Backbone as a printed PyTorch tensor [residue, N CA C, xyz], in Angstrom:
tensor([[[  6.8140, -32.1010,  17.2040],
         [  6.1550, -31.6410,  15.9990],
         [  6.9280, -30.4520,  15.4380]],

        [[  7.2070, -30.4810,  14.1580],
         [  7.9450, -29.3900,  13.5080],
         [  7.0170, -28.2170,  13.2410]],

        [[  7.5220, -27.0230,  13.5170],
         [  6.7640, -25.8110,  13.2650],
         [  7.5770, -24.9490,  12.3130]],

        [[  7.0200, -24.6280,  11.1700],
         [  7.7170, -23.8130,  10.1860],
         [  7.1590, -22.4050,  10.2630]],

        [[  8.0090, -21.4640,  10.5950],
         [  7.5820, -20.0710,  10.7240],
         [  7.6660, -19.3640,   9.3860]],

        [[  6.8240, -18.3740,   9.2190],
         [  6.8660, -17.5550,   8.0120],
         [  8.0970, -16.6640,   8.0840]],

        [[  8.7640, -16.5230,   6.9700],
         [  9.9750, -15.7010,   6.9520],
         [  9.7450, -14.3400,   6.3140]],

        [[  8.6440, -14.1970,   5.5880],
         [  8.3920, -12.9560,   4.8820],
         [  6.9200, -12.9000,   4.5160]],

        [[  6.3730, -11.7040,   4.4640],
         [  5.0000, -11.5430,   4.0240],
         [  5.0230, -10.8050,   2.6820]],

        [[  4.1860, -11.2420,   1.7810],
         [  4.0740, -10.5670,   0.4860],
         [  2.6640, -10.0210,   0.3970]],

        [[  2.5520,  -8.7380,   0.2970],
         [  1.2740,  -8.0560,   0.2590],
         [  0.8710,  -7.8190,  -1.1900]],

        [[ -0.3140,  -8.2670,  -1.5640],
         [ -0.8370,  -8.0330,  -2.9040],
         [ -1.9450,  -7.0060,  -2.8580]],

        [[ -1.8830,  -6.0150,  -3.7320],
         [ -2.8560,  -4.9320,  -3.7690],
         [ -3.6220,  -5.0080,  -5.0810]],

        [[ -4.9600,  -5.0890,  -5.0200],
         [ -5.7560,  -5.1570,  -6.2540],
         [ -5.8040,  -3.7970,  -6.9460]],

        [[ -5.6480,  -3.8150,  -8.2650],
         [ -5.6770,  -2.5800,  -9.0680],
         [ -6.4740,  -2.8330, -10.3480]],

        [[ -6.9980,  -1.7620, -10.9250],
         [ -7.7240,  -1.8780, -12.1890],
         [ -6.7790,  -1.8800, -13.3820]],

        [[ -5.6820,  -1.1570, -13.2700],
         [ -4.7390,  -0.9420, -14.3690],
         [ -3.3230,  -1.1870, -13.8530]],

        [[ -2.7680,  -2.3350, -14.1790],
         [ -1.4390,  -2.6910, -13.6680],
         [ -0.3780,  -1.7080, -14.1590]],

        [[ -0.3680,  -1.3990, -15.4570],
         [  0.6590,  -0.4930, -16.0030],
         [  0.5810,   0.9000, -15.3710]],

        [[ -0.6230,   1.4610, -15.3010],
         [ -0.7910,   2.7800, -14.7000],
         [ -0.4370,   2.7710, -13.2230]],

        [[ -0.7410,   1.6610, -12.5620],
         [ -0.4300,   1.5520, -11.1380],
         [  1.0670,   1.4270, -10.9020]],

        [[  1.7740,   0.7230, -11.7880],
         [  3.2270,   0.6560, -11.6700],
         [  3.7950,   2.0730, -11.6870]],

        [[  3.3350,   2.8630, -12.6290],
         [  3.7960,   4.2450, -12.7390],
         [  3.5320,   5.0210, -11.4490]],

        [[  2.3380,   4.8780, -10.8880],
         [  1.9750,   5.5980,  -9.6680],
         [  2.8370,   5.1660,  -8.4860]],

        [[  2.9730,   3.8600,  -8.2930],
         [  3.7500,   3.3680,  -7.1480],
         [  5.2300,   3.7390,  -7.2640]],

        [[  5.7550,   3.7720,  -8.4690],
         [  7.1530,   4.1580,  -8.6760],
         [  7.3340,   5.6650,  -8.5000]],

        [[  6.5150,   6.4500,  -9.1760],
         [  6.7090,   7.9040,  -9.1860],
         [  6.1540,   8.6360,  -7.9740]],

        [[  5.1250,   8.1060,  -7.3530],
         [  4.5280,   8.7890,  -6.2050],
         [  5.0480,   8.2320,  -4.8840]],

        [[  5.0940,   6.9030,  -4.7380],
         [  5.5450,   6.3190,  -3.4710],
         [  7.0250,   5.9740,  -3.4460]],

        [[  7.6980,   6.0990,  -4.5650],
         [  9.1390,   5.8480,  -4.5880],
         [  9.5270,   4.3840,  -4.6340]],

        [[  8.6250,   3.5270,  -5.0970],
         [  8.9390,   2.0970,  -5.2260],
         [  9.8350,   1.8560,  -6.4360]],

        [[ 10.4630,   0.7120,  -6.4360],
         [ 11.2700,   0.2610,  -7.5750],
         [ 10.5660,  -0.9530,  -8.1880]],

        [[ 10.4110,  -0.9660,  -9.5030],
         [  9.8220,  -2.1220, -10.1740],
         [ 10.8310,  -3.2580, -10.1480]],

        [[ 10.4300,  -4.3970,  -9.5790],
         [ 11.3020,  -5.5760,  -9.5260],
         [ 11.0720,  -6.4290, -10.7630]],

        [[  9.8090,  -6.7340, -11.0650],
         [  9.4490,  -7.4750, -12.2680],
         [  7.9560,  -7.3200, -12.5410]],

        [[  7.5700,  -7.6300, -13.7810],
         [  6.1490,  -7.6610, -14.1400],
         [  5.9070,  -8.7610, -15.1540]],

        [[  4.7880,  -9.4450, -14.9970],
         [  4.3300, -10.5190, -15.8820],
         [  2.8160, -10.6180, -15.7430]],

        [[  2.0980,  -9.6160, -16.1550],
         [  0.6620,  -9.5700, -15.9260],
         [  0.3410,  -9.0110, -14.5560]],

        [[  1.1010,  -9.4030, -13.5700],
         [  1.1020,  -8.8080, -12.2430],
         [  2.4700,  -8.1570, -12.0860]],

        [[  2.6970,  -7.4480, -11.0110],
         [  3.9980,  -6.8020, -10.8420],
         [  4.4270,  -6.8590,  -9.3900]],

        [[  5.7320,  -6.9100,  -9.1930],
         [  6.2900,  -6.8220,  -7.8530],
         [  7.1080,  -5.5460,  -7.7770]],

        [[  6.8890,  -4.8030,  -6.6950],
         [  7.5780,  -3.5390,  -6.4670],
         [  8.2750,  -3.6010,  -5.1200]],

        [[  9.3300,  -2.8220,  -4.9880],
         [ 10.0810,  -2.7980,  -3.7390],
         [ 10.0610,  -1.3890,  -3.1710]],

        [[  9.6710,  -1.2820,  -1.9160],
         [  9.7090,  -0.0130,  -1.2090],
         [ 11.1510,   0.3460,  -0.8820]],

        [[ 11.4500,   1.6110,  -0.6210],
         [ 12.8180,   1.9870,  -0.2610],
         [ 13.3650,   1.2090,   0.9420]],

        [[ 12.4840,   0.7180,   1.8120],
         [ 12.9040,  -0.0640,   2.9850],
         [ 13.3250,  -1.4810,   2.6060]],

        [[ 13.0070,  -1.8980,   1.3700],
         [ 13.3270,  -3.2540,   0.9360],
         [ 12.1240,  -4.1830,   0.9430]],

        [[ 11.0430,  -3.7990,   1.6090],
         [  9.8390,  -4.6160,   1.6190],
         [  9.2250,  -4.6240,   0.2220]],

        [[  8.6150,  -5.7520,  -0.1120],
         [  8.0340,  -5.8900,  -1.4500],
         [  6.5180,  -5.9300,  -1.3820]],

        [[  5.8940,  -5.3560,  -2.4010],
         [  4.4490,  -5.4280,  -2.5630],
         [  4.1610,  -5.8930,  -3.9780]],

        [[  3.0110,  -6.5070,  -4.1510],
         [  2.5870,  -6.9320,  -5.4700],
         [  1.3380,  -6.1680,  -5.8610]],

        [[  1.1630,  -5.9490,  -7.1370],
         [ -0.0870,  -5.3810,  -7.6360],
         [ -0.6300,  -6.3280,  -8.6980]],

        [[ -1.9510,  -6.4760,  -8.7000],
         [ -2.5820,  -7.4350,  -9.5980],
         [ -3.9890,  -6.9810,  -9.9400]],

        [[ -4.4700,  -7.4370, -11.0710],
         [ -5.8600,  -7.1710, -11.4840],
         [ -6.7180,  -8.3050, -10.9220]],

        [[ -7.7370,  -7.9820, -10.1100],
         [ -8.5600,  -9.0310,  -9.5020],
         [ -9.3020,  -9.8690, -10.5390]],

        [[ -9.5690, -11.1150, -10.1710],
         [-10.3300, -12.0230, -11.0280],
         [-11.6890, -12.3010, -10.4080]],

        [[-12.6310, -12.7210, -11.2320],
         [-13.9980, -13.0080, -10.7790],
         [-14.1280, -14.3910, -10.1370]],

        [[-13.2530, -15.3190, -10.5090],
         [-13.3140, -16.6980, -10.0310],
         [-12.9420, -16.7610,  -8.5470]],

        [[-13.9070, -17.1810,  -7.7050],
         [-13.6820, -17.2090,  -6.2580],
         [-12.5850, -18.1750,  -5.8330]],

        [[-12.2040, -19.1100,  -6.6900],
         [-11.1450, -20.0500,  -6.3300],
         [ -9.7600, -19.5320,  -6.7260]],

        [[ -9.7160, -18.3810,  -7.3820],
         [ -8.4450, -17.8120,  -7.8260],
         [ -7.7250, -17.1060,  -6.6710]],

        [[ -6.4170, -17.1710,  -6.6710],
         [ -5.6240, -16.4350,  -5.6920],
         [ -5.8190, -14.9310,  -5.8680]],

        [[ -6.2640, -14.5090,  -7.0360],
         [ -6.4390, -13.0880,  -7.3480],
         [ -7.8780, -12.6190,  -7.1570]],

        [[ -8.7130, -13.4100,  -6.4960],
         [-10.0880, -13.0140,  -6.1930],
         [-10.0910, -12.2070,  -4.8860]],

        [[-10.7510, -11.0440,  -4.8950],
         [-10.8240, -10.2260,  -3.6730],
         [-12.2480,  -9.7960,  -3.3420]],

        [[-13.2220, -10.2510,  -4.1010],
         [-14.5990,  -9.8670,  -3.8300],
         [-14.8460,  -8.4040,  -4.1720]],

        [[-15.7900,  -7.8040,  -3.4940],
         [-16.1470,  -6.4110,  -3.7420],
         [-15.2610,  -5.5250,  -2.8620]],

        [[-13.9910,  -5.4590,  -3.1790],
         [-13.0230,  -4.7690,  -2.3270],
         [-13.1800,  -3.2540,  -2.3340]],

        [[-13.8090,  -2.7040,  -3.3540],
         [-13.9660,  -1.2430,  -3.3820],
         [-15.0650,  -0.7800,  -2.4320]],

        [[-16.1570,  -1.5220,  -2.3680],
         [-17.2300,  -1.1590,  -1.4450],
         [-16.9570,  -1.6420,  -0.0250]],

        [[-16.2380,  -2.7420,   0.0860],
         [-15.9750,  -3.3510,   1.3880],
         [-14.4910,  -3.7440,   1.4980]],

        [[-13.5960,  -2.7630,   1.6010],
         [-12.1720,  -3.1240,   1.7090],
         [-11.9460,  -3.9440,   2.9740]],

        [[-11.2220,  -5.0230,   2.8280],
         [-11.0000,  -5.9220,   3.9520],
         [ -9.5140,  -6.0130,   4.3020]],

        [[ -8.8400,  -4.9190,   4.1380],
         [ -7.4330,  -4.8970,   4.4770],
         [ -7.0750,  -3.5350,   5.0340]],

        [[ -5.9930,  -3.4870,   5.7820],
         [ -5.4780,  -2.2270,   6.3010],
         [ -4.0000,  -2.1900,   5.9630]],

        [[ -3.6340,  -1.3150,   5.0600],
         [ -2.2440,  -1.2000,   4.6380],
         [ -1.7060,   0.1100,   5.1770]],

        [[ -0.5950,   0.0120,   5.8900],
         [ -0.0290,   1.1740,   6.5590],
         [  1.3990,   1.4000,   6.0850]],

        [[  1.6770,   2.6300,   5.7020],
         [  3.0180,   3.0440,   5.3350],
         [  3.5240,   3.9620,   6.4480]],

        [[  4.7790,   3.8020,   6.8150],
         [  5.3580,   4.6180,   7.8730],
         [  6.2520,   5.6910,   7.2750]],

        [[  6.2530,   6.8510,   7.8990],
         [  7.0640,   7.9790,   7.4570],
         [  7.5960,   8.7180,   8.6750]],

        [[  8.6990,   9.4090,   8.5160],
         [  9.2230,  10.2190,   9.6180],
         [  8.7430,  11.6620,   9.5330]],

        [[  8.0370,  12.0180,   8.4460],
         [  7.5570,  13.3920,   8.2880],
         [  6.2170,  13.3720,   7.5470]],

        [[  5.1490,  13.2030,   8.2910],
         [  3.8300,  13.0360,   7.6760],
         [  3.3480,  14.3040,   6.9830]],

        [[  3.6970,  15.4670,   7.5050],
         [  3.2640,  16.7150,   6.8640],
         [  3.9160,  16.8650,   5.4900]],

        [[  5.1940,  16.5530,   5.4150],
         [  5.8970,  16.6230,   4.1220],
         [  5.3370,  15.5850,   3.1500]],

        [[  5.1040,  14.3750,   3.6520],
         [  4.5280,  13.3370,   2.7980],
         [  3.1710,  13.7930,   2.2650]],

        [[  2.3410,  14.3560,   3.1180],
         [  1.0170,  14.8180,   2.6880],
         [  1.1560,  15.8710,   1.5900]],

        [[  2.0550,  16.8370,   1.7970],
         [  2.2740,  17.8780,   0.7890],
         [  2.7210,  17.2800,  -0.5380]],

        [[  3.6440,  16.3160,  -0.4910],
         [  4.1430,  15.6930,  -1.7160],
         [  3.0580,  14.8830,  -2.4170]],

        [[  2.2240,  14.2020,  -1.6430],
         [  1.1230,  13.4410,  -2.2470],
         [  0.1330,  14.3830,  -2.9290]],

        [[ -0.1740,  15.4940,  -2.2910],
         [ -1.1010,  16.4700,  -2.8780],
         [ -0.5380,  17.0150,  -4.1830]],

        [[  0.7420,  17.3540,  -4.2040],
         [  1.3820,  17.8620,  -5.4240],
         [  1.2940,  16.8180,  -6.5380]],

        [[  1.3540,  15.5350,  -6.1640],
         [  1.2720,  14.4520,  -7.1510],
         [ -0.1630,  14.1460,  -7.5630]],

        [[ -1.1290,  14.8730,  -7.0170],
         [ -2.5230,  14.6710,  -7.3870],
         [ -3.2240,  13.5610,  -6.6300]],

        [[ -2.6440,  13.1320,  -5.5270],
         [ -3.2110,  12.0340,  -4.7490],
         [ -4.3180,  12.5640,  -3.8440]],

        [[ -5.4000,  11.8080,  -3.7520],
         [ -6.4800,  12.1600,  -2.8330],
         [ -6.0320,  11.8080,  -1.4260]],

        [[ -5.9780,  12.8030,  -0.5400],
         [ -5.5550,  12.5940,   0.8420],
         [ -6.5920,  13.1780,   1.7960]],

        [[ -6.6160,  12.6510,   2.9790],
         [ -7.4670,  13.1920,   4.0430],
         [ -6.5840,  14.0210,   4.9810]],

        [[ -7.2110,  14.6500,   5.9300],
         [ -6.4880,  15.4670,   6.8980],
         [ -5.6570,  14.5850,   7.8380]],

        [[ -4.6040,  15.1540,   8.3780],
         [ -3.7940,  14.4660,   9.3890],
         [ -4.5740,  14.4880,  10.6930]],

        [[ -4.6080,  13.3510,  11.3570],
         [ -5.3010,  13.2580,  12.6430],
         [ -4.4270,  12.5010,  13.6370]],

        [[ -4.7600,  12.6310,  14.9020],
         [ -4.0170,  11.9220,  15.9470],
         [ -4.6480,  10.5490,  16.1140]],

        [[ -3.8300,   9.5020,  15.9770],
         [ -4.3270,   8.1370,  16.1160],
         [ -4.4290,   7.7130,  17.5670]],

        [[ -5.0370,   6.5580,  17.7980],
         [ -5.2300,   6.0400,  19.1480],
         [ -3.9420,   5.7990,  19.9000]],

        [[ -2.8590,   5.5130,  19.1680],
         [ -1.5690,   5.2950,  19.8120],
         [ -0.7810,   6.5780,  20.0120]],

        [[ -1.3810,   7.7130,  19.6480],
         [ -0.7110,   8.9970,  19.8350],
         [  0.0890,   9.4760,  18.6430]],

        [[  0.1410,   8.6690,  17.5850],
         [  0.8960,   9.0550,  16.3910],
         [  0.0030,   9.8260,  15.4250]],

        [[  0.6050,  10.7570,  14.6770],
         [ -0.1200,  11.4310,  13.6090],
         [ -0.3000,  10.4590,  12.4560]],

        [[ -1.4630,  10.4990,  11.8330],
         [ -1.7640,   9.5850,  10.7360],
         [ -2.7360,  10.2420,   9.7740]],

        [[ -2.7720,   9.7010,   8.5450],
         [ -3.7340,  10.1980,   7.5590],
         [ -4.0470,   9.0790,   6.5850]],

        [[ -5.2180,   9.1720,   5.9940],
         [ -5.6320,   8.2320,   4.9730],
         [ -5.3360,   8.8480,   3.6080]],

        [[ -4.9170,   8.0060,   2.6530],
         [ -4.7760,   8.4420,   1.2740],
         [ -5.1450,   7.2980,   0.3570]],

        [[ -5.3190,   7.6120,  -0.9300],
         [ -5.8560,   6.6250,  -1.8640],
         [ -4.9880,   6.5320,  -3.1090]],

        [[ -4.8260,   5.3060,  -3.6170],
         [ -4.1400,   5.1540,  -4.8970],
         [ -5.1440,   5.4260,  -6.0220]],

        [[ -4.7110,   5.4540,  -7.2800],
         [ -5.6400,   5.7690,  -8.3800],
         [ -6.7640,   4.7570,  -8.5470]],

        [[ -6.6430,   3.5860,  -7.9160],
         [ -7.6560,   2.5460,  -8.0150],
         [ -8.6700,   2.6120,  -6.8830]],

        [[ -8.5090,   3.5790,  -5.9910],
         [ -9.4210,   3.7210,  -4.8650],
         [ -9.0140,   2.9310,  -3.6370]],

        [[ -7.8840,   2.2100,  -3.6950],
         [ -7.4080,   1.5020,  -2.5120],
         [ -7.0280,   2.5230,  -1.4520]],

        [[ -7.4830,   2.2960,  -0.2380],
         [ -7.1660,   3.2460,   0.8180],
         [ -5.9810,   2.7530,   1.6360]],

        [[ -5.1230,   3.6770,   1.9560],
         [ -3.9220,   3.3950,   2.7310],
         [ -3.8390,   4.3650,   3.8940]],

        [[ -3.0550,   3.9960,   4.8730],
         [ -2.7740,   4.8690,   6.0010],
         [ -1.3010,   5.2120,   5.9780]],

        [[ -0.9930,   6.4420,   6.2690],
         [  0.3840,   6.8610,   6.5130],
         [  0.4490,   7.1980,   7.9950]],

        [[  1.4430,   6.6730,   8.6620],
         [  1.5990,   6.8830,  10.0990],
         [  2.9830,   7.4560,  10.3430]],

        [[  3.0300,   8.5330,  11.0970],
         [  4.3210,   9.1510,  11.3990],
         [  5.0020,   8.3530,  12.5070]],

        [[  6.2140,   7.9340,  12.2350],
         [  7.0260,   7.1790,  13.1820],
         [  8.3250,   7.9680,  13.3680]],

        [[  8.4300,   8.6880,  14.4700],
         [  9.5980,   9.5220,  14.7150],
         [ 10.8100,   8.7110,  15.1630]],

        [[ 10.6040,   7.4460,  15.5140],
         [ 11.7020,   6.5800,  15.9580],
         [ 11.6920,   5.2720,  15.1760]],

        [[ 11.9540,   5.3150,  13.8720],
         [ 11.8220,   4.1150,  13.0490],
         [ 12.7700,   2.9910,  13.4510]],

        [[ 13.8780,   3.2940,  14.0800],
         [ 14.8170,   2.2390,  14.4770],
         [ 14.3680,   1.4750,  15.7070]],

        [[ 13.3220,   1.9490,  16.3700],
         [ 12.8180,   1.2750,  17.5570],
         [ 11.6200,   0.3860,  17.2560]],

        [[ 11.2100,   0.3160,  16.0170],
         [ 10.0550,  -0.4930,  15.6370],
         [ 10.4700,  -1.9230,  15.4730]]])
């Protein structure tokens, strides 16, 4: 039996305002805009790509996410080698951030939010080449 493995994951993040979110992801997180056509694809400095889209009400749509603001059903984690510096830079950019805490794996981590209320985690990885 043939087994086809996934070669890449594409993460889609629901947003209220695609244009405003493009600006935030580019200017605050350092992403590069790859393309936009109602939705947008952005590239992180690591080369990984994320998509942003405006959710739809139709449950059969690929862009349906339900009540994601009250009940987020995803965990998106960004890795950094300097979480304190990242936190300071996010605060300067007006981003809502929580305090840095020690995670269960022993790494420093913090929660932060995009302008749409999506919550993200930043995790300090002092050895990124070993991941």
